[in-house]
PDB file of C-alpha atoms in Angstrom:
ATOM      1  CA  MET A   1       8.154  11.872  30.836  1.00 69.00           C
ATOM      2  CA  LEU A   2       5.300  14.128  29.745  1.00 79.00           C
ATOM      3  CA  ASN A   3       5.822  13.113  26.094  1.00 83.00           C
ATOM      4  CA  TYR A   4       5.265   9.466  27.011  1.00 90.00           C
ATOM      5  CA  GLY A   5       2.034  10.525  28.700  1.00 91.00           C
ATOM      6  CA  TYR A   6       0.814  12.013  25.417  1.00 91.00           C
ATOM      7  CA  VAL A   7       1.703   8.837  23.563  1.00 92.00           C
ATOM      8  CA  ALA A   8      -0.069   6.688  26.164  1.00 93.00           C
ATOM      9  CA  PHE A   9      -3.103   8.989  26.064  1.00 93.00           C
ATOM     10  CA  PHE A  10      -3.479   8.776  22.288  1.00 94.00           C
ATOM     11  CA  LEU A  11      -2.710   5.062  22.232  1.00 95.00           C
ATOM     12  CA  PHE A  12      -5.358   4.393  24.889  1.00 96.00           C
ATOM     13  CA  PHE A  13      -8.041   6.444  23.157  1.00 96.00           C
ATOM     14  CA  GLY A  14      -7.100   4.993  19.772  1.00 96.00           C
ATOM     15  CA  VAL A  15      -7.633   1.482  21.092  1.00 97.00           C
ATOM     16  CA  VAL A  16     -10.863   2.517  22.827  1.00 97.00           C
ATOM     17  CA  PHE A  17     -12.104   4.178  19.626  1.00 97.00           C
ATOM     18  CA  VAL A  18     -11.453   1.090  17.500  1.00 97.00           C
ATOM     19  CA  ALA A  19     -12.805  -1.326  20.107  1.00 97.00           C
ATOM     20  CA  GLY A  20     -15.880   0.871  20.594  1.00 97.00           C
ATOM     21  CA  GLY A  21     -16.573   0.909  16.858  1.00 96.00           C
ATOM     22  CA  LEU A  22     -16.251  -2.856  16.622  1.00 96.00           C
ATOM     23  CA  ALA A  23     -18.472  -3.373  19.675  1.00 96.00           C
ATOM     24  CA  ALA A  24     -21.093  -0.953  18.341  1.00 96.00           C
ATOM     25  CA  SER A  25     -21.170  -2.687  14.952  1.00 93.00           C
ATOM     26  CA  PHE A  26     -21.527  -6.063  16.685  1.00 92.00           C
ATOM     27  CA  PHE A  27     -24.556  -4.912  18.702  1.00 93.00           C
ATOM     28  CA  ILE A  28     -26.252  -2.777  16.024  1.00 93.00           C
ATOM     29  CA  ARG A  29     -25.959  -5.078  12.982  1.00 88.00           C
ATOM     30  CA  PRO A  30     -28.980  -7.082  11.834  1.00 82.00           C
ATOM     31  CA  ARG A  31     -28.906 -10.809  12.586  1.00 82.00           C
ATOM     32  CA  ASN A  32     -31.058 -12.525   9.976  1.00 82.00           C
ATOM     33  CA  PRO A  33     -28.854 -14.851   7.928  1.00 80.00           C
ATOM     34  CA  SER A  34     -30.337 -16.639   4.946  1.00 82.00           C
ATOM     35  CA  ALA A  35     -29.144 -18.932   2.179  1.00 79.00           C
ATOM     36  CA  VAL A  36     -29.081 -16.051  -0.297  1.00 75.00           C
ATOM     37  CA  LYS A  37     -26.949 -13.887   1.993  1.00 75.00           C
ATOM     38  CA  SER A  38     -24.539 -16.759   2.632  1.00 74.00           C
ATOM     39  CA  SER A  39     -24.052 -17.541  -1.050  1.00 74.00           C
ATOM     40  CA  ILE A  40     -20.811 -16.670  -2.805  1.00 71.00           C
ATOM     41  CA  TYR A  41     -20.973 -13.929  -5.409  1.00 68.00           C
ATOM     42  CA  GLU A  42     -18.581 -11.894  -7.492  1.00 63.00           C
ATOM     43  CA  CYS A  43     -19.845  -8.406  -8.283  1.00 70.00           C
ATOM     44  CA  GLY A  44     -23.429  -9.617  -8.239  1.00 69.00           C
ATOM     45  CA  VAL A  45     -22.761 -12.417 -10.739  1.00 71.00           C
ATOM     46  CA  GLU A  46     -22.788 -16.110  -9.896  1.00 71.00           C
ATOM     47  CA  PRO A  47     -19.226 -17.498  -9.968  1.00 69.00           C
ATOM     48  CA  VAL A  48     -18.193 -19.811 -12.791  1.00 73.00           C
ATOM     49  CA  GLY A  49     -15.505 -22.448 -12.317  1.00 73.00           C
ATOM     50  CA  GLY A  50     -13.354 -23.292  -9.329  1.00 72.00           C
ATOM     51  CA  ALA A  51     -11.790 -20.838  -6.947  1.00 69.00           C
ATOM     52  CA  TRP A  52      -8.301 -22.365  -7.268  1.00 78.00           C
ATOM     53  CA  MET A  53      -6.815 -21.243 -10.542  1.00 76.00           C
ATOM     54  CA  GLN A  54      -3.260 -20.375 -11.444  1.00 78.00           C
ATOM     55  CA  PHE A  55      -2.230 -16.902 -12.512  1.00 75.00           C
ATOM     56  CA  HIS A  56       0.753 -16.143 -14.670  1.00 75.00           C
ATOM     57  CA  VAL A  57       3.751 -14.917 -12.660  1.00 76.00           C
ATOM     58  CA  GLY A  58       3.878 -11.838 -14.894  1.00 75.00           C
ATOM     59  CA  THR A  59       0.759 -10.570 -13.161  1.00 79.00           C
ATOM     60  CA  TYR A  60       2.595 -10.484  -9.848  1.00 81.00           C
ATOM     61  CA  MET A  61       5.715  -8.964 -11.403  1.00 79.00           C
ATOM     62  CA  ILE A  62       3.719  -6.102 -12.895  1.00 81.00           C
ATOM     63  CA  ALA A  63       2.049  -5.548  -9.531  1.00 84.00           C
ATOM     64  CA  LEU A  64       5.391  -5.482  -7.691  1.00 83.00           C
ATOM     65  CA  ILE A  65       6.909  -3.049 -10.171  1.00 82.00           C
ATOM     66  CA  PHE A  66       3.826  -0.856  -9.852  1.00 86.00           C
ATOM     67  CA  VAL A  67       4.219  -0.829  -6.052  1.00 86.00           C
ATOM     68  CA  VAL A  68       7.907   0.103  -6.348  1.00 82.00           C
ATOM     69  CA  PHE A  69       7.116   3.103  -8.515  1.00 83.00           C
ATOM     70  CA  GLU A  70       4.240   4.130  -6.285  1.00 87.00           C
ATOM     71  CA  VAL A  71       6.691   4.195  -3.370  1.00 83.00           C
ATOM     72  CA  GLU A  72       9.006   6.295  -5.512  1.00 82.00           C
ATOM     73  CA  THR A  73       6.187   8.758  -6.095  1.00 84.00           C
ATOM     74  CA  ALA A  74       5.368   8.806  -2.398  1.00 85.00           C
ATOM     75  CA  PHE A  75       8.978   9.814  -1.657  1.00 83.00           C
ATOM     76  CA  LEU A  76       9.444  12.147  -4.605  1.00 85.00           C
ATOM     77  CA  PHE A  77       6.555  14.571  -4.114  1.00 84.00           C
ATOM     78  CA  PRO A  78       7.252  15.532  -0.474  1.00 84.00           C
ATOM     79  CA  TRP A  79      10.952  15.866  -1.309  1.00 82.00           C
ATOM     80  CA  ALA A  80      10.150  18.173  -4.219  1.00 83.00           C
ATOM     81  CA  THR A  81       7.929  20.418  -2.104  1.00 84.00           C
ATOM     82  CA  VAL A  82      10.616  21.042   0.548  1.00 84.00           C
ATOM     83  CA  PHE A  83      13.625  21.025  -1.791  1.00 80.00           C
ATOM     84  CA  ARG A  84      14.299  24.772  -1.512  1.00 79.00           C
ATOM     85  CA  ALA A  85      13.975  24.695   2.276  1.00 82.00           C
ATOM     86  CA  LEU A  86      16.679  22.048   2.651  1.00 80.00           C
ATOM     87  CA  GLY A  87      19.975  23.247   4.083  1.00 80.00           C
ATOM     88  CA  ARG A  88      22.136  21.612   1.420  1.00 83.00           C
ATOM     89  CA  PRO A  89      20.166  21.459  -1.827  1.00 82.00           C
ATOM     90  CA  MET A  90      23.009  19.897  -3.850  1.00 87.00           C
ATOM     91  CA  LEU A  91      23.362  17.067  -1.334  1.00 86.00           C
ATOM     92  CA  ALA A  92      19.609  16.473  -1.422  1.00 84.00           C
ATOM     93  CA  LEU A  93      19.651  16.525  -5.224  1.00 86.00           C
ATOM     94  CA  THR A  94      22.497  14.001  -5.270  1.00 89.00           C
ATOM     95  CA  GLU A  95      20.703  11.720  -2.811  1.00 87.00           C
ATOM     96  CA  MET A  96      17.503  11.816  -4.867  1.00 87.00           C
ATOM     97  CA  GLY A  97      19.508  11.171  -8.021  1.00 91.00           C
ATOM     98  CA  ILE A  98      21.028   8.074  -6.417  1.00 93.00           C
ATOM     99  CA  PHE A  99      17.566   6.922  -5.291  1.00 88.00           C
ATOM    100  CA  LEU A 100      16.106   7.375  -8.770  1.00 88.00           C
ATOM    101  CA  GLY A 101      19.169   5.756 -10.328  1.00 93.00           C
ATOM    102  CA  ILE A 102      18.725   2.622  -8.218  1.00 90.00           C
ATOM    103  CA  LEU A 103      15.064   2.464  -9.238  1.00 86.00           C
ATOM    104  CA  ALA A 104      16.008   2.980 -12.891  1.00 89.00           C
ATOM    105  CA  LEU A 105      18.504   0.114 -12.650  1.00 91.00           C
ATOM    106  CA  GLY A 106      15.776  -2.094 -11.203  1.00 85.00           C
ATOM    107  CA  LEU A 107      13.413  -1.127 -14.022  1.00 85.00           C
ATOM    108  CA  ALA A 108      16.100  -1.802 -16.638  1.00 90.00           C
ATOM    109  CA  TYR A 109      16.783  -5.210 -15.078  1.00 88.00           C
ATOM    110  CA  ALA A 110      13.081  -6.114 -15.059  1.00 83.00           C
ATOM    111  CA  TRP A 111      12.712  -4.904 -18.629  1.00 85.00           C
ATOM    112  CA  ARG A 112      15.745  -6.909 -19.807  1.00 90.00           C
ATOM    113  CA  LYS A 113      14.490 -10.067 -18.079  1.00 84.00           C
ATOM    114  CA  GLY A 114      11.124  -9.685 -19.826  1.00 81.00           C
ATOM    115  CA  ALA A 115       9.121  -9.092 -16.659  1.00 76.00           C
ATOM    116  CA  LEU A 116       7.209  -6.267 -18.333  1.00 76.00           C
ATOM    117  CA  GLU A 117       6.021  -8.375 -21.267  1.00 77.00           C
ATOM    118  CA  TRP A 118       2.327  -9.152 -21.025  1.00 72.00           C
ATOM    119  CA  LEU A 119       1.424 -12.604 -22.316  1.00 65.00           C
TER     120      LEU A 119
END
């Protein structure tokens, strides 16, 4: 039961910390809106054209493939640092080989379908 007390303690103070920061920013911020501050800008440059424009689906495919390989990196580095400390290193090596193989199959599929071609 003591472990749940720790969780409740940190959850309570986490919520209080976030709520306190939001409340402080609400009361401290300056309140002098103007037409210039309310105008839309993109990196300090006035926008040109409409906001609704279509992007090629390849843009999203590249982004998704990038995210997949970033997740692979996020799993691979911690695994590599504790590899020698694992009880069964051959089992861990096999599991990581299967993981990388599945990702390689996904990359080969995306490559074959032309998802990596930039138009």
